[in-house]
Short mmCIF file of C-alpha atoms and ligand atoms in Angstrom, two decimals:
data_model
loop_
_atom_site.label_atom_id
_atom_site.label_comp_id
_atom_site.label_asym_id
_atom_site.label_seq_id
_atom_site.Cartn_x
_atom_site.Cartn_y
_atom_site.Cartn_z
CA UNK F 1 29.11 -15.85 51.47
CA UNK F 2 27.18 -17.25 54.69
CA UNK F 3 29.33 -18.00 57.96
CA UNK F 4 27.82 -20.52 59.85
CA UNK F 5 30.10 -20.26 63.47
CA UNK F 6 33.17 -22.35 62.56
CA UNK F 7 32.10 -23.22 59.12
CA UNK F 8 32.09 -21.11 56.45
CA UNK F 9 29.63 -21.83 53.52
CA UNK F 10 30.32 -20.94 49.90
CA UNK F 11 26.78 -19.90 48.57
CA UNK F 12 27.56 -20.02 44.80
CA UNK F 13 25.21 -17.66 42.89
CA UNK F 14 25.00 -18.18 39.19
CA UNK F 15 24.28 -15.12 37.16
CA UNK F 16 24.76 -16.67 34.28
CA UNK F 17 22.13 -18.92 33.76
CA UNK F 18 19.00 -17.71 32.77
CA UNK F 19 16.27 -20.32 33.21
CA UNK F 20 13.28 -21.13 31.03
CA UNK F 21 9.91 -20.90 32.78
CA UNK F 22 9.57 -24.79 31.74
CA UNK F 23 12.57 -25.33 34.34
CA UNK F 24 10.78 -23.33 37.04
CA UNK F 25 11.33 -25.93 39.74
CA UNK F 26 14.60 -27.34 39.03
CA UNK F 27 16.54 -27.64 42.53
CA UNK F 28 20.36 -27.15 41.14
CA UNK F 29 21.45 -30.55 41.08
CA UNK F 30 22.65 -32.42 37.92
CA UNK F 31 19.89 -33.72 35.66
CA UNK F 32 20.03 -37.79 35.76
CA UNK F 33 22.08 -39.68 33.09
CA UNK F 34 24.13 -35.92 32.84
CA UNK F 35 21.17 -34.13 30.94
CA UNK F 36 20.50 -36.34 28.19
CA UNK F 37 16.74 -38.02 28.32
CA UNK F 38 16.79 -40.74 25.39
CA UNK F 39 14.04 -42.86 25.52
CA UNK F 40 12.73 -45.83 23.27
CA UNK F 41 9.91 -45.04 21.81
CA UNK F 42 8.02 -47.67 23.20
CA UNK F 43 7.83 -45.55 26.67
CA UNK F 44 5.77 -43.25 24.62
CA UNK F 45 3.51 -45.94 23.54
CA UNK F 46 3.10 -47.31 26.66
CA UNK F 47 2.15 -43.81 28.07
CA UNK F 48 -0.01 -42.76 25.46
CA UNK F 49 -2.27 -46.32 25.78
CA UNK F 50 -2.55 -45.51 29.50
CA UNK F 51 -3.76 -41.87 29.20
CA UNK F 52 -6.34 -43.10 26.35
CA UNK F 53 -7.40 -45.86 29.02
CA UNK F 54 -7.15 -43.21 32.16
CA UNK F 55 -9.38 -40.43 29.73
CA UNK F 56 -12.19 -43.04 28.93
CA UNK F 57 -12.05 -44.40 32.67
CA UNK F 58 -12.86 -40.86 33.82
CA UNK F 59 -15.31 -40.43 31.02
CA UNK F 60 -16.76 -43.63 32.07
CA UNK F 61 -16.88 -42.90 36.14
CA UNK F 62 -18.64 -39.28 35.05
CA UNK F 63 -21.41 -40.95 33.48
CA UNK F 64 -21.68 -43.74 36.18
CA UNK F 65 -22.15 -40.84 38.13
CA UNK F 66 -24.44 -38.47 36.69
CA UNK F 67 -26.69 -41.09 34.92
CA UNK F 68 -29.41 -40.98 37.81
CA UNK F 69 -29.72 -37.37 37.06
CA UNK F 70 -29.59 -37.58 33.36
CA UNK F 71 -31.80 -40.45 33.28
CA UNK F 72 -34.15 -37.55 35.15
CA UNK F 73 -34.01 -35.77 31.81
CA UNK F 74 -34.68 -38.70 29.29
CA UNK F 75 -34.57 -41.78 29.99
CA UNK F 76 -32.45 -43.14 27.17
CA UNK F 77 -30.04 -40.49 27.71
CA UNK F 78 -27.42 -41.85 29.73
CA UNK F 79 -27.23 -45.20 27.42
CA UNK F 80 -26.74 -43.17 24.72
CA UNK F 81 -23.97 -41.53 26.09
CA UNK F 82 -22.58 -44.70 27.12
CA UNK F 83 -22.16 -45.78 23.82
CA UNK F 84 -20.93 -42.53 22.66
CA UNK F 85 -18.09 -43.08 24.98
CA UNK F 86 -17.50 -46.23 24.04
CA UNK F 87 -17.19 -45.25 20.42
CA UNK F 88 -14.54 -42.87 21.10
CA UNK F 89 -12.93 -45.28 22.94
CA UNK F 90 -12.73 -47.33 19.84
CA UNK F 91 -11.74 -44.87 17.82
CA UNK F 92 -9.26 -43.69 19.58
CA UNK F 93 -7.85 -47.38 19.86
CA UNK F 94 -7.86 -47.81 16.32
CA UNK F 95 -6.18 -44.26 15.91
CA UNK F 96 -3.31 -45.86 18.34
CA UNK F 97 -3.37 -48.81 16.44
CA UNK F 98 -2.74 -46.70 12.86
CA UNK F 99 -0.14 -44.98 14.74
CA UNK F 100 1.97 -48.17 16.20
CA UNK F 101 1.92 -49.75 12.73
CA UNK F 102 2.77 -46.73 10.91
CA UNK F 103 5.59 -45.72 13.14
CA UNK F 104 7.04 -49.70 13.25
CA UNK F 105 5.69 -50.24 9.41
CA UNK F 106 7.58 -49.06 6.61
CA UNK F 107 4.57 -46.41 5.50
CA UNK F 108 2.22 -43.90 7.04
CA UNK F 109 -1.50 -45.57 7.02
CA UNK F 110 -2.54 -41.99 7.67
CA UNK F 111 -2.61 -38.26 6.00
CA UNK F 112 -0.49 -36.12 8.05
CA UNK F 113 -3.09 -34.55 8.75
CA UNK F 114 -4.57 -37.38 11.07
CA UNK F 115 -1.43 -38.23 12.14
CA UNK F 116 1.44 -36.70 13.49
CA UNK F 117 0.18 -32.81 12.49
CA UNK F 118 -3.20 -33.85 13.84
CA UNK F 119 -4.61 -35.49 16.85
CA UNK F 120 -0.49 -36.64 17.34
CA UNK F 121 -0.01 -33.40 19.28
CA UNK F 122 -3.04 -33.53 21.50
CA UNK F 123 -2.01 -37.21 22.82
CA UNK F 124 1.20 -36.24 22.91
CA UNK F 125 0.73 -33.62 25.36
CA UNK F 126 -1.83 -35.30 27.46
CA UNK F 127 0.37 -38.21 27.29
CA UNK F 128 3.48 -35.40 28.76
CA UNK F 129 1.00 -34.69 32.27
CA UNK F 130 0.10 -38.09 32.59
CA UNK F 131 3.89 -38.79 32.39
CA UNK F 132 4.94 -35.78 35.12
CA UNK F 133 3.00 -37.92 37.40
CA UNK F 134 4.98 -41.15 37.50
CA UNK F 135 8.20 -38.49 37.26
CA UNK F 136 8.79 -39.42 33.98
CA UNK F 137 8.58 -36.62 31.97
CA UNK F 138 11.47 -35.81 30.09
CA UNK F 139 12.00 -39.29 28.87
CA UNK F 140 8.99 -39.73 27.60
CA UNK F 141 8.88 -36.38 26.13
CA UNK F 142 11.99 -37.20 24.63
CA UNK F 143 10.20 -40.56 23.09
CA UNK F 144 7.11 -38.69 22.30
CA UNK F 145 9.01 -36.04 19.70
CA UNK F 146 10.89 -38.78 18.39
CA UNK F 147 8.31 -40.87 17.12
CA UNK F 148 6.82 -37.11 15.68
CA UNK F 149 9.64 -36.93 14.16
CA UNK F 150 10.43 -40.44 12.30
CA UNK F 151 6.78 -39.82 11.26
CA UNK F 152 7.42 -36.40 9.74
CA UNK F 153 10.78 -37.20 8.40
CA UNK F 154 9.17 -40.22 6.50
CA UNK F 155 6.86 -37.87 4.76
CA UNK F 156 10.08 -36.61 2.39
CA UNK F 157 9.19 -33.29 2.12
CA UNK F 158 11.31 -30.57 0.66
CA UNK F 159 11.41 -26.91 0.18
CA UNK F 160 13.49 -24.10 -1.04
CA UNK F 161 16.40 -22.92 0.51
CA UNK F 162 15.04 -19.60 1.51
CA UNK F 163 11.79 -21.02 2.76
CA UNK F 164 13.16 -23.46 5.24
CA UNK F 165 13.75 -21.66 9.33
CA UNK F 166 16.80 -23.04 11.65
CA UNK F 167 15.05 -21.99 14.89
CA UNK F 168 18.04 -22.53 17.79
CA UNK F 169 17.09 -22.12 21.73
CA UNK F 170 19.80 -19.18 23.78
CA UNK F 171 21.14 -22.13 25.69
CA UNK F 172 23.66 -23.84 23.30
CA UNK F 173 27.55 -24.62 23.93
CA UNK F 174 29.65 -22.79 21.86
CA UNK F 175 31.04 -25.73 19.64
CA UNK F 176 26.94 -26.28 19.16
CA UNK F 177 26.50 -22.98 17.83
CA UNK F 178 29.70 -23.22 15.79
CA UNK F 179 28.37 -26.82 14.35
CA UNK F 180 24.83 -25.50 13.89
CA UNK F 181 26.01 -22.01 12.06
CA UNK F 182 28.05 -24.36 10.09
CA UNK F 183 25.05 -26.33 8.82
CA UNK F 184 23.26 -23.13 8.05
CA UNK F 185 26.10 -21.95 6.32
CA UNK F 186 26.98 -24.95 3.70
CA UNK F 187 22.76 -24.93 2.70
CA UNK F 188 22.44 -21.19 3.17
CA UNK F 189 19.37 -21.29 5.31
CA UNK F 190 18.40 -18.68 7.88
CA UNK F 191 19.15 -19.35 12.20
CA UNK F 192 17.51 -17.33 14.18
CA UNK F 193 18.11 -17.48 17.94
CA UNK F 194 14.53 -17.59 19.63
CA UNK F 195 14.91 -16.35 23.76
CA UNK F 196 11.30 -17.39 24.00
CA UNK F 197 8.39 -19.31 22.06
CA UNK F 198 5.95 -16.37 22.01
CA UNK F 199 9.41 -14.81 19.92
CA UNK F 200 9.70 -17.71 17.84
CA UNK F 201 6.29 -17.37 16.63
CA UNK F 202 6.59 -14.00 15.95
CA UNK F 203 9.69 -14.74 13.42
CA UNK F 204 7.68 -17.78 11.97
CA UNK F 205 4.76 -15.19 11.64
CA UNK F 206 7.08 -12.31 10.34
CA UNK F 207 9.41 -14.56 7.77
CA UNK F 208 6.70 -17.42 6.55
CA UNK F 209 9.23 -20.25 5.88
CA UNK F 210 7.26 -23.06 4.38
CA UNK F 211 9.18 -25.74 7.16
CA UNK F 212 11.06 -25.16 10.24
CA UNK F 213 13.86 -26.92 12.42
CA UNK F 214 13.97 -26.34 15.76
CA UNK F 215 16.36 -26.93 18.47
CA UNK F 216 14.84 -27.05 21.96
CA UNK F 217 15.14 -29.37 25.40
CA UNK F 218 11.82 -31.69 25.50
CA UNK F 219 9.80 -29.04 27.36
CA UNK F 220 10.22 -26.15 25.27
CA UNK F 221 10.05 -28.31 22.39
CA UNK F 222 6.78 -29.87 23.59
CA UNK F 223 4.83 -26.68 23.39
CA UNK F 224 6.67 -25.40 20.38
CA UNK F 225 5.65 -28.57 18.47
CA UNK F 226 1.83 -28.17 20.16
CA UNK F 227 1.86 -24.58 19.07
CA UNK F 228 3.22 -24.24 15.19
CA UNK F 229 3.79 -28.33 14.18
CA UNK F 230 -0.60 -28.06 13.37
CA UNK F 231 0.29 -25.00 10.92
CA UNK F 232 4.10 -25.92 9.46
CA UNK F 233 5.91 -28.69 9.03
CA UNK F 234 8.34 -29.16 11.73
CA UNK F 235 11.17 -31.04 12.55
CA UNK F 236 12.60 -30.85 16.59
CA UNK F 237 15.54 -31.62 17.05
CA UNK F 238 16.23 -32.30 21.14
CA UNK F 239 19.52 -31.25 22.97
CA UNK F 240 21.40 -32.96 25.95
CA UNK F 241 21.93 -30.55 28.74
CA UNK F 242 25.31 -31.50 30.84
CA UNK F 243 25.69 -28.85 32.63
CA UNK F 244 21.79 -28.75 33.75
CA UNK F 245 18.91 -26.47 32.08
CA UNK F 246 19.39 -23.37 30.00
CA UNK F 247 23.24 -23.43 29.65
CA UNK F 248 25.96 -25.37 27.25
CA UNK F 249 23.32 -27.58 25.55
CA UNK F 250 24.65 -30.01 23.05
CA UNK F 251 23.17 -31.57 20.15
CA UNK F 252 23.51 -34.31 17.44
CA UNK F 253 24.79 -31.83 14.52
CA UNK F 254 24.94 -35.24 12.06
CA UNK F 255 21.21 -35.11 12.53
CA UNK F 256 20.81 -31.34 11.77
CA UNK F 257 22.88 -31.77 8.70
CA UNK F 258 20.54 -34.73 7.41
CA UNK F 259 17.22 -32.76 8.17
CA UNK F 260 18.86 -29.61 6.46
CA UNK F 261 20.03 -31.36 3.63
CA UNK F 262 16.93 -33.17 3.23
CA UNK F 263 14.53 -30.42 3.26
CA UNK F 264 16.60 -27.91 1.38
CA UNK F 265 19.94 -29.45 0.22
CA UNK F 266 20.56 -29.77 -3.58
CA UNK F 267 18.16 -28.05 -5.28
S1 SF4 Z 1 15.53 -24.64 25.25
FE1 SF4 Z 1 17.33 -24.15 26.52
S2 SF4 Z 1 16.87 -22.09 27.35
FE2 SF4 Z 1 14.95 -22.93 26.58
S3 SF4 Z 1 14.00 -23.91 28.40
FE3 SF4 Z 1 15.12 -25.49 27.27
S4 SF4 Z 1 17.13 -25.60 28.25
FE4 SF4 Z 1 16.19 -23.64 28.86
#
């Protein structure tokens, strides 16, 4: 408690609330629209064809740059870089354009592989920084890992009961954790409660499941995704966080029960 002459201040110290490094610089005020960062996913779009435009304008300005001095080395040289650029600008326009039409289409135009487990994860997070600048990060997190995860829903996979992983972050209500342990109960798949992602890659590395779902806020579930969704098949499910970062998380247990049921209900 601080007295401050006639007025006394109430310093309220919360020792229950751990915080994940993701939430480093969060100032203890309520998160804006009370936690919950739904997005459409054309905010992710949007993003995305901006940092493809901002990485080939910086490509672009380099060589603009440095060509007097390459042109010192050969002649040809910075021409031929020029239309190296300028080819991965293209492809990485058409890539975009596979991914809008697959997302809004009825069928992925592209393996996995090139698609949401692929180069997906790379935009995706270079998409996230851009996004911190404008101070829009969470949303379009939020719309980023949604469109991963129509994608990699789509793609109908399923696996055995003992070979799918409920991953679930330390931060849930307890009605969440009730409703999750539920789930995992009626399809008899394992939950493990992962503190932090270097632990949750140690149980993915220790049990081998052949999928995973994981429960995370948008930051934790960005570099979770980035780390294991390249290697597994993942599906993230994001929380809403009412009462502010790392405590009483909620989450949409209908859509836990449909990606449990889907990957290893009736077998
Ligand atoms: S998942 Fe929960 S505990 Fe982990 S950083 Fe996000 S809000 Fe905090």
């Amino acid at each position: 408690m601080a007295v401050d002459g006639a007025r006394t201040q109430l310093i309220r110290i919360e020792t229950d609330r751990r915080l994940g490094h993701e939430w480093d610089e969060w100032d203890g005020r309520p998160l804006p629209g009370g936690g919950d960062f739904s997005a459409p996913p054309g905010l992710f779009f949007g993003f995305a064809a901006l940092t493809i435009a901002l990485a080939m304008g910086i490509l672009a300005a380099a060589l603009y740059l440095l060509a007097p001095r390459l042109a010192l080395l050969s002649a040809t040289l910075p021409v031929v870089l020029g239309w190296g650029i300028a080819a991965v600008g293209g492809i990485a326009c058409l890539w975009l354009a596979l991914l809008l039409l697959s997302f809004y289409g009825s069928a992925a135009l592209l393996p996995e592989r090139l698609l949401e487990r692929g180069p997906y994860l790379q935009v995706m997070n270079a998409t996230s920084r851009v996004a911190r600048f404008f101070g829009r990060r969470d949303w379009v997190e939020h719309a980023a890992i949604d469109v991963y995860n129509t994608l990699a829903e789509r793609r109908g996979r399923r696996v055995k009961k003992g070979e799918l992983l409920v991953l679930i972050p330390r931060c849930l209500s307890k009605e969440t954790l009730d409703g999750v342990l539920a789930i995992a109960g009626r399809y008899e798949v394992p939950v493990f409660v992962a503190t932090r992602g270097q632990l949750a890659r140690r149980v993915i590395r220790e049990r081998r499941p052949r999928a995973v779902v994981a429960v995370a806020c948008e930051r934790d579930m960005m570099t979770g995704l980035r780390d294991v969704a390249g290697k597994l098949p993942v599906l993230g499910l994001t929380m809403q966080l009412p009462n502010g970062p790392c405590r009483d998380a909620v989450v949409d247990l209908d859509v836990m029960d449909r990606w449990v049921r889907a990957l290893a209900g009736a077998q």
